PDB file of C-alpha atoms in Angstrom:
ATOM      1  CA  UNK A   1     109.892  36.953 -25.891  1.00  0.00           C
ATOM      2  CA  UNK A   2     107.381  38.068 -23.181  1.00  0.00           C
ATOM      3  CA  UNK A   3     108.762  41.203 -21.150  1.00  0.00           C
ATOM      4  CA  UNK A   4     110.169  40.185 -18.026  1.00  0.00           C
ATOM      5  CA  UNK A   5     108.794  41.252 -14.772  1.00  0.00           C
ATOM      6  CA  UNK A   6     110.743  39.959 -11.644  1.00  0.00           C
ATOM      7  CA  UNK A   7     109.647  40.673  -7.935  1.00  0.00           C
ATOM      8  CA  UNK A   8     110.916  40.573  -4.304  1.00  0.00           C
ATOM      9  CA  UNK A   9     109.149  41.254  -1.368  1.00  0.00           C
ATOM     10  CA  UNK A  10     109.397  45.062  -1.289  1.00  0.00           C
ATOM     11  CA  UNK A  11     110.141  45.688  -5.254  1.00  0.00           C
ATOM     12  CA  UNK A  12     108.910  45.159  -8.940  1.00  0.00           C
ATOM     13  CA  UNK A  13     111.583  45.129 -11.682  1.00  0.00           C
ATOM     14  CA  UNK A  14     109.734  45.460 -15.159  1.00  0.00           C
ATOM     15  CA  UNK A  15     111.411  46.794 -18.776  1.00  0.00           C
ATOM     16  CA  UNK A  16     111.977  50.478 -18.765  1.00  0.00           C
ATOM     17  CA  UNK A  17     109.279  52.151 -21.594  1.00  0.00           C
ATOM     18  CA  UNK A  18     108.616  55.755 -22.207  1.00  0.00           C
ATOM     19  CA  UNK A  19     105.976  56.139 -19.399  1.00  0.00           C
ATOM     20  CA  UNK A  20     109.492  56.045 -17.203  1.00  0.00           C
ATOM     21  CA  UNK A  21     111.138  58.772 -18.961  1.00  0.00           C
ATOM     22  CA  UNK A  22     110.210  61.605 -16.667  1.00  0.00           C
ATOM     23  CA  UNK A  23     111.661  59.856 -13.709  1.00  0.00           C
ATOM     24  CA  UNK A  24     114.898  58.590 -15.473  1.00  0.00           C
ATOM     25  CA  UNK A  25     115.373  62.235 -16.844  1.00  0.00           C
ATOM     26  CA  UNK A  26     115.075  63.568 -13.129  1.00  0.00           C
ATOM     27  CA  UNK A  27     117.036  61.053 -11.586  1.00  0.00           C
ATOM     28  CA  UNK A  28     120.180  61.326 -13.808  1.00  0.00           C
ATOM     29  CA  UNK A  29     120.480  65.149 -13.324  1.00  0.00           C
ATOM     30  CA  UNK A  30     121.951  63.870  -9.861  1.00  0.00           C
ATOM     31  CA  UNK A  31     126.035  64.700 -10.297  1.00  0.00           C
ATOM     32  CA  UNK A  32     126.568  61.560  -8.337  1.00  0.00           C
ATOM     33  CA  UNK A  33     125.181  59.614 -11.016  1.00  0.00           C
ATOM     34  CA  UNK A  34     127.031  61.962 -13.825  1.00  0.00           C
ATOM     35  CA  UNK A  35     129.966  61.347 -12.130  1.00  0.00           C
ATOM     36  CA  UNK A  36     130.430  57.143 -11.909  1.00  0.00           C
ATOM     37  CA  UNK A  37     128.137  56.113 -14.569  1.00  0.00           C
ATOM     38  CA  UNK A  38     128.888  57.322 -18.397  1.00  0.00           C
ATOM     39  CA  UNK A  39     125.534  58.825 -18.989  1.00  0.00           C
ATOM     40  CA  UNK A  40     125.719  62.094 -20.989  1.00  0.00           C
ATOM     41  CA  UNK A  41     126.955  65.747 -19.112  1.00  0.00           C
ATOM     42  CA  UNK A  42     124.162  67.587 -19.450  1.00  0.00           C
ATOM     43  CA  UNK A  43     121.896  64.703 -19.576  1.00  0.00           C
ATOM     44  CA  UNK A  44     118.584  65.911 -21.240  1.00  0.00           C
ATOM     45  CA  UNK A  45     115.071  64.915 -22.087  1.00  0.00           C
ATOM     46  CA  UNK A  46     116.204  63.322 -25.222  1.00  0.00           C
ATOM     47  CA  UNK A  47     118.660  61.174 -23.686  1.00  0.00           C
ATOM     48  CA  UNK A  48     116.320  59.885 -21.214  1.00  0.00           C
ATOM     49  CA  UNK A  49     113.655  59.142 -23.870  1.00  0.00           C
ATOM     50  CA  UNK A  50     116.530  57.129 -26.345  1.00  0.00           C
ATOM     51  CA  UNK A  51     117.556  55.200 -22.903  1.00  0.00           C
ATOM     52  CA  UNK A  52     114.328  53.966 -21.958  1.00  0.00           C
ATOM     53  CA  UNK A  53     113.464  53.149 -25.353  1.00  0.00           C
ATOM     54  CA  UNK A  54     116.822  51.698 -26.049  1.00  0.00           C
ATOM     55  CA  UNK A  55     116.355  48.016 -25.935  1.00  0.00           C
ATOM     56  CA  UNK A  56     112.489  47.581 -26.949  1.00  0.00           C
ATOM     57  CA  UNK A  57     110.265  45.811 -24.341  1.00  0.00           C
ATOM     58  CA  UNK A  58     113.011  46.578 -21.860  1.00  0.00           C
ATOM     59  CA  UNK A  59     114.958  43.466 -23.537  1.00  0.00           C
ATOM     60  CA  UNK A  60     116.760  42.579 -27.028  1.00  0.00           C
ATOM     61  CA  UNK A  61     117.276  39.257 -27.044  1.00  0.00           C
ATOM     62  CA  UNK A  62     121.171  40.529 -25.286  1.00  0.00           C
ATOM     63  CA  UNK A  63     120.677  43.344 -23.036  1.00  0.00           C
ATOM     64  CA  UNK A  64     118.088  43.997 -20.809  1.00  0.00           C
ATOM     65  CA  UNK A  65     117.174  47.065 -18.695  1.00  0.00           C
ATOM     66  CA  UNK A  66     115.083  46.654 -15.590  1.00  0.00           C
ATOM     67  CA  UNK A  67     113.449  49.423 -13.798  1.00  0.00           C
ATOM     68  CA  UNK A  68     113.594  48.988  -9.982  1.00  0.00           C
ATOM     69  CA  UNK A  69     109.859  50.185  -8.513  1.00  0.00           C
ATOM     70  CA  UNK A  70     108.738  50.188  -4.757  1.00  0.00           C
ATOM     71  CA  UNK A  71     105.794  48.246  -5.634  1.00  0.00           C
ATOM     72  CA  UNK A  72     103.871  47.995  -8.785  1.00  0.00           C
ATOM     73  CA  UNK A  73     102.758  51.586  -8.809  1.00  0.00           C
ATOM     74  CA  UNK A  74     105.437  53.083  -6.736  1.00  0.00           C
ATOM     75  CA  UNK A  75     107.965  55.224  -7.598  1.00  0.00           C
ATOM     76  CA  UNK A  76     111.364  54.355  -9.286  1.00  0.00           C
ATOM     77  CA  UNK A  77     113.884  53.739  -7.174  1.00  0.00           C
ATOM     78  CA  UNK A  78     116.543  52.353  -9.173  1.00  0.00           C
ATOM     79  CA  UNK A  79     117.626  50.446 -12.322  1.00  0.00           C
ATOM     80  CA  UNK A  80     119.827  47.640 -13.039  1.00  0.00           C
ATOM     81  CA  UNK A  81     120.958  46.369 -16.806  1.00  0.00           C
ATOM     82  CA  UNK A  82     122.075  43.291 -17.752  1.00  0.00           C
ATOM     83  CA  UNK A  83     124.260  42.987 -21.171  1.00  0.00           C
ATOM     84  CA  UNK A  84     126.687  40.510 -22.884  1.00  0.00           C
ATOM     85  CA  UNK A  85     130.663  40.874 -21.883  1.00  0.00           C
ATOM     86  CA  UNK A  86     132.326  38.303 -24.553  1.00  0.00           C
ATOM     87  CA  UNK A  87     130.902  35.038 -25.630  1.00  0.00           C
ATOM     88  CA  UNK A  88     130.774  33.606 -21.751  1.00  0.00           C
ATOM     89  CA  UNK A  89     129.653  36.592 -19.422  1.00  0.00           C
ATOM     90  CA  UNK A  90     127.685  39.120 -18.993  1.00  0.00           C
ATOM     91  CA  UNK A  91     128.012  42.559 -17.158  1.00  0.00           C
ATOM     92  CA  UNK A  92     126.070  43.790 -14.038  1.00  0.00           C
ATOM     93  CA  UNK A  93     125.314  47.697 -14.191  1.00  0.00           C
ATOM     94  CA  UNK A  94     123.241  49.714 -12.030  1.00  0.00           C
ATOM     95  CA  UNK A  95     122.165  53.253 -10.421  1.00  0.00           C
ATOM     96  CA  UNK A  96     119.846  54.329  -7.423  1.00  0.00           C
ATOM     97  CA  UNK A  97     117.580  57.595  -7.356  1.00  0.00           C
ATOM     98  CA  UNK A  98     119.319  59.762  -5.115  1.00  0.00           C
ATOM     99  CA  UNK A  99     116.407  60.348  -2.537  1.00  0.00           C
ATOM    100  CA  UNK A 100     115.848  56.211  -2.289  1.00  0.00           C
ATOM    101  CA  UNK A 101     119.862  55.695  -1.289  1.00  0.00           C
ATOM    102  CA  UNK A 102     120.917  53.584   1.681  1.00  0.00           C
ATOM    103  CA  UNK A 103     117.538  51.930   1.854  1.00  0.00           C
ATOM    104  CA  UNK A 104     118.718  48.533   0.597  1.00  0.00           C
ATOM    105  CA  UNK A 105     116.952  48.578  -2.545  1.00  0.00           C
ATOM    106  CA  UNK A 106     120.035  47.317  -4.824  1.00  0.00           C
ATOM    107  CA  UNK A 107     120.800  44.829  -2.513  1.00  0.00           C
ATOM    108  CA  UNK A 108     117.733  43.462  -2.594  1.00  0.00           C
ATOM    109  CA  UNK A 109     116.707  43.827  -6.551  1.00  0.00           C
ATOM    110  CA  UNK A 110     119.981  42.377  -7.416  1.00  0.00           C
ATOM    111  CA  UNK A 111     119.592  38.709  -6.365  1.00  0.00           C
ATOM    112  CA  UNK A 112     116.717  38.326  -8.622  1.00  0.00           C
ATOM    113  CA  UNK A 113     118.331  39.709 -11.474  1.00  0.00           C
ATOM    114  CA  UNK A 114     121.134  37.287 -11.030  1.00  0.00           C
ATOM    115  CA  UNK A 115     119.256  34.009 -10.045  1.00  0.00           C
ATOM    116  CA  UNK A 116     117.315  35.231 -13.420  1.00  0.00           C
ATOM    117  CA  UNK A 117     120.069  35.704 -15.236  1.00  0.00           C
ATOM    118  CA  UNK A 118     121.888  32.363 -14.404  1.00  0.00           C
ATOM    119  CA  UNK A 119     118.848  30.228 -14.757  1.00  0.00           C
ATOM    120  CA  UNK A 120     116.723  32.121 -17.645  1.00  0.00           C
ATOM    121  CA  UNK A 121     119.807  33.834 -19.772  1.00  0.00           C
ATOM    122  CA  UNK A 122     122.416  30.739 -19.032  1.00  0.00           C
ATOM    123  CA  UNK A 123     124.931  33.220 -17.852  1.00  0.00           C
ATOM    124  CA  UNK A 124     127.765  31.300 -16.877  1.00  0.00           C
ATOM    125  CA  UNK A 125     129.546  34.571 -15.137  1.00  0.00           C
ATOM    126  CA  UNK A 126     128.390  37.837 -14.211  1.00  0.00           C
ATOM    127  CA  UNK A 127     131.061  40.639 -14.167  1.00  0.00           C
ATOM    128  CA  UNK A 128     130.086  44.018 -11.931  1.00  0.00           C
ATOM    129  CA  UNK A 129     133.075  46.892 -12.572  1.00  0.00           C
ATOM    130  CA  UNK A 130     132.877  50.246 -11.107  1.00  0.00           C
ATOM    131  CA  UNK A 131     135.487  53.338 -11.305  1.00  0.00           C
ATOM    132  CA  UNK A 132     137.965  53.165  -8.488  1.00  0.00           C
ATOM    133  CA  UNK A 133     136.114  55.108  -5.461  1.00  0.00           C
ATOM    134  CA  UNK A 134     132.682  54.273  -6.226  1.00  0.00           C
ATOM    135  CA  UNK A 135     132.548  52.950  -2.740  1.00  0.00           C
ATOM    136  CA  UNK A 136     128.940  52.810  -2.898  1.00  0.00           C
ATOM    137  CA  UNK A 137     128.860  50.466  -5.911  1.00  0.00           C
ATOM    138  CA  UNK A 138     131.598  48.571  -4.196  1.00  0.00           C
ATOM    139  CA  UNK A 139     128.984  48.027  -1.476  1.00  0.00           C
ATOM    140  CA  UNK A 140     126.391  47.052  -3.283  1.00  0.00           C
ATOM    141  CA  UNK A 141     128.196  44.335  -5.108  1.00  0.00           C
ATOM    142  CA  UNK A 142     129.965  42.936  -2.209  1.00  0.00           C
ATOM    143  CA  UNK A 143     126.462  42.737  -0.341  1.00  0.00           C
ATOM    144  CA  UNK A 144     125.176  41.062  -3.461  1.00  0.00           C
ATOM    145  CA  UNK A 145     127.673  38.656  -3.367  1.00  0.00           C
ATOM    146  CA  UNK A 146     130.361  39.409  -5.854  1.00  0.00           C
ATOM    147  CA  UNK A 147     133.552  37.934  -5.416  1.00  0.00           C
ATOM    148  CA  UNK A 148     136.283  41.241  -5.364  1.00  0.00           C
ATOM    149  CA  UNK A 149     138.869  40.492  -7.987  1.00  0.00           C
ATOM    150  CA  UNK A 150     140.907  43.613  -8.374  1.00  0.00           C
ATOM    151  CA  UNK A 151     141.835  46.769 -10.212  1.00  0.00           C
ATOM    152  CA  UNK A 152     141.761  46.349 -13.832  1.00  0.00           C
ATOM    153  CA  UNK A 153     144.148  49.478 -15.383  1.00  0.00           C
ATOM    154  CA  UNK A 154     142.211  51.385 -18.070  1.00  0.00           C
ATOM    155  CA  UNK A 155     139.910  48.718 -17.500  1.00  0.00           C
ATOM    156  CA  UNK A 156     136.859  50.905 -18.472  1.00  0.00           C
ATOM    157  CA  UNK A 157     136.322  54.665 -20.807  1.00  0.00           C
ATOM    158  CA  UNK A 158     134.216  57.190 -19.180  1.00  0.00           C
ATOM    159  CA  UNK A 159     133.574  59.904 -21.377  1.00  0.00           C
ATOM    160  CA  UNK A 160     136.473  59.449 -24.067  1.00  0.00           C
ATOM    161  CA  UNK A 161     138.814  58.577 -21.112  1.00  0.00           C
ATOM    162  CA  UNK A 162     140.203  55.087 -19.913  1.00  0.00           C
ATOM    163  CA  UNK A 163     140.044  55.268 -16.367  1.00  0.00           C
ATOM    164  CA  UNK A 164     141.386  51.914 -13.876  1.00  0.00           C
ATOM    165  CA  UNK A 165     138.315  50.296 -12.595  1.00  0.00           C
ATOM    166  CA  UNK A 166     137.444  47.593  -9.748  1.00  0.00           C
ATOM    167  CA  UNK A 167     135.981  44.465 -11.133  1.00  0.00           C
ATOM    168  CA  UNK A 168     134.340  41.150  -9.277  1.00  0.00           C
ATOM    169  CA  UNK A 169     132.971  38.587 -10.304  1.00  0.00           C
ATOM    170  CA  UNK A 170     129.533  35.705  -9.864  1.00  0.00           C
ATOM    171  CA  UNK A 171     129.274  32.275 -10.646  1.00  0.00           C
ATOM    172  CA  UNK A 172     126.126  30.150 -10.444  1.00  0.00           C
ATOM    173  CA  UNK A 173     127.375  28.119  -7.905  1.00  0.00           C
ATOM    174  CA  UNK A 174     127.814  31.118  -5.590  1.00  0.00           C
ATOM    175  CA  UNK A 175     124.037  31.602  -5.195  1.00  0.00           C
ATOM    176  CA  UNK A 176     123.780  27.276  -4.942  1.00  0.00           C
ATOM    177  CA  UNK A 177     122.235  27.162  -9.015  1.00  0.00           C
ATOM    178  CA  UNK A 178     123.720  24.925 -11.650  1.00  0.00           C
ATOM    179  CA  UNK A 179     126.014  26.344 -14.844  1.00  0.00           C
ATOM    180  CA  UNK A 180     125.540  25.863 -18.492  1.00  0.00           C
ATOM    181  CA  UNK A 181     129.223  25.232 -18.559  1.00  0.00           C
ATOM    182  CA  UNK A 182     131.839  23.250 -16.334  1.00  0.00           C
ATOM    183  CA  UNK A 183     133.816  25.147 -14.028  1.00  0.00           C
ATOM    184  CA  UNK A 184     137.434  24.108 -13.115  1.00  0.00           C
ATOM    185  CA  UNK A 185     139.224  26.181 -10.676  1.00  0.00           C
ATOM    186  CA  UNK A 186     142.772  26.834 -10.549  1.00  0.00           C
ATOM    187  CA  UNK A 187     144.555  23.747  -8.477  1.00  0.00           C
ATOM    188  CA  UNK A 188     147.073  26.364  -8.025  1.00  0.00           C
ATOM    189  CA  UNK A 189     146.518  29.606  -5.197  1.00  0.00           C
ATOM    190  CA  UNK A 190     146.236  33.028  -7.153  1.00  0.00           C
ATOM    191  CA  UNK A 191     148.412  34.163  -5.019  1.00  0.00           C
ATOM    192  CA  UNK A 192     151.909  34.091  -5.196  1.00  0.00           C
TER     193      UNK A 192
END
């Protein structure tokens, strides 16, 4: 398969490779990355150069990493992944350089990702969870266009610990695209 390059009008997402290591390295000495996503405490050289080599070509065949660039040549701003959660889903991750924060990069990256990943992967549902207080993820997804569904207890491990987590949730449908499988909702309200 043919690494994927997706764009938007301010943006280029293409695979991570090792000519991004310097930049992931400096990005995820930022504690406010250390503290939400489970990356390594101290995260050194060698972890950045295993991550962006990780998944080869920036994709596997399962899980794919995306590097979020202000234009072909500019800087990294971000990155978003994209791996398998059970046999019908996939899970949403993602991280923003510190300095490139509250400039709407995410929210803008992550529409492409998804429309890509419903129409190219056949995702039939993308799950996004964050650590309860990760307001700024929170954000990000809601702006994106996840659907809230709750607090999942112990619902994720950071670091050798199971900590409660908020999770949502994306269809197809919700961005107007067609699924590779039925959906029936409940006839009956979630709530009691």
């Amino acid at each position: 398969m043919e690494p994927i390059t997706l764009t938007t009008e301010r943006l280029v997402l293409r695979p991570l490779d090792a000519s991004d290591t310097d930049e992931v390295y400096a990005a995820l000495q930022d504690p406010a990355i250390q503290r939400w996503i489970p990356v390594a405490v101290p995260y050194e050289r060698t972890h950045a150069e295993s991550f962006v080599t990780r998944v080869p070509g920036g994709q596997s065949g399962s899980e794919y990493n995306f590097g979020i660039r202000l234009g072909a040549g500019g800087p990294l701003v971000g990155c978003v992944g994209v791996a398998p959660e059970g046999e019908h889903a996939h899970e949403l991750g993602y991280w923003t350089v510190a300095e490139h924060r509250g400039l709407g990069y995410l929210p803008e990256a992550l529409p492409a990702v998804l429309r890509w990943a419903f129409t190219e992967l056949g995702c039939p549902r993308m799950i996004w969870r964050a650590g309860v207080g990760n307001h700024a993820s929170r954000r990000v997804a809601e702006k994106a266009g996840f659907a809230i569904e709750g607090v999942a207890r112990a619902g994720m491990e950071h670091r050798g610990t199971l900590r409660d987590c908020w999770t949502g949730a994306m269809l197809p449908s919700d961005l107007g695209l067609p699924s590779r499988l039925p959906y029936l909702p409940s006839p009956v309200s979630a709530t009691p």
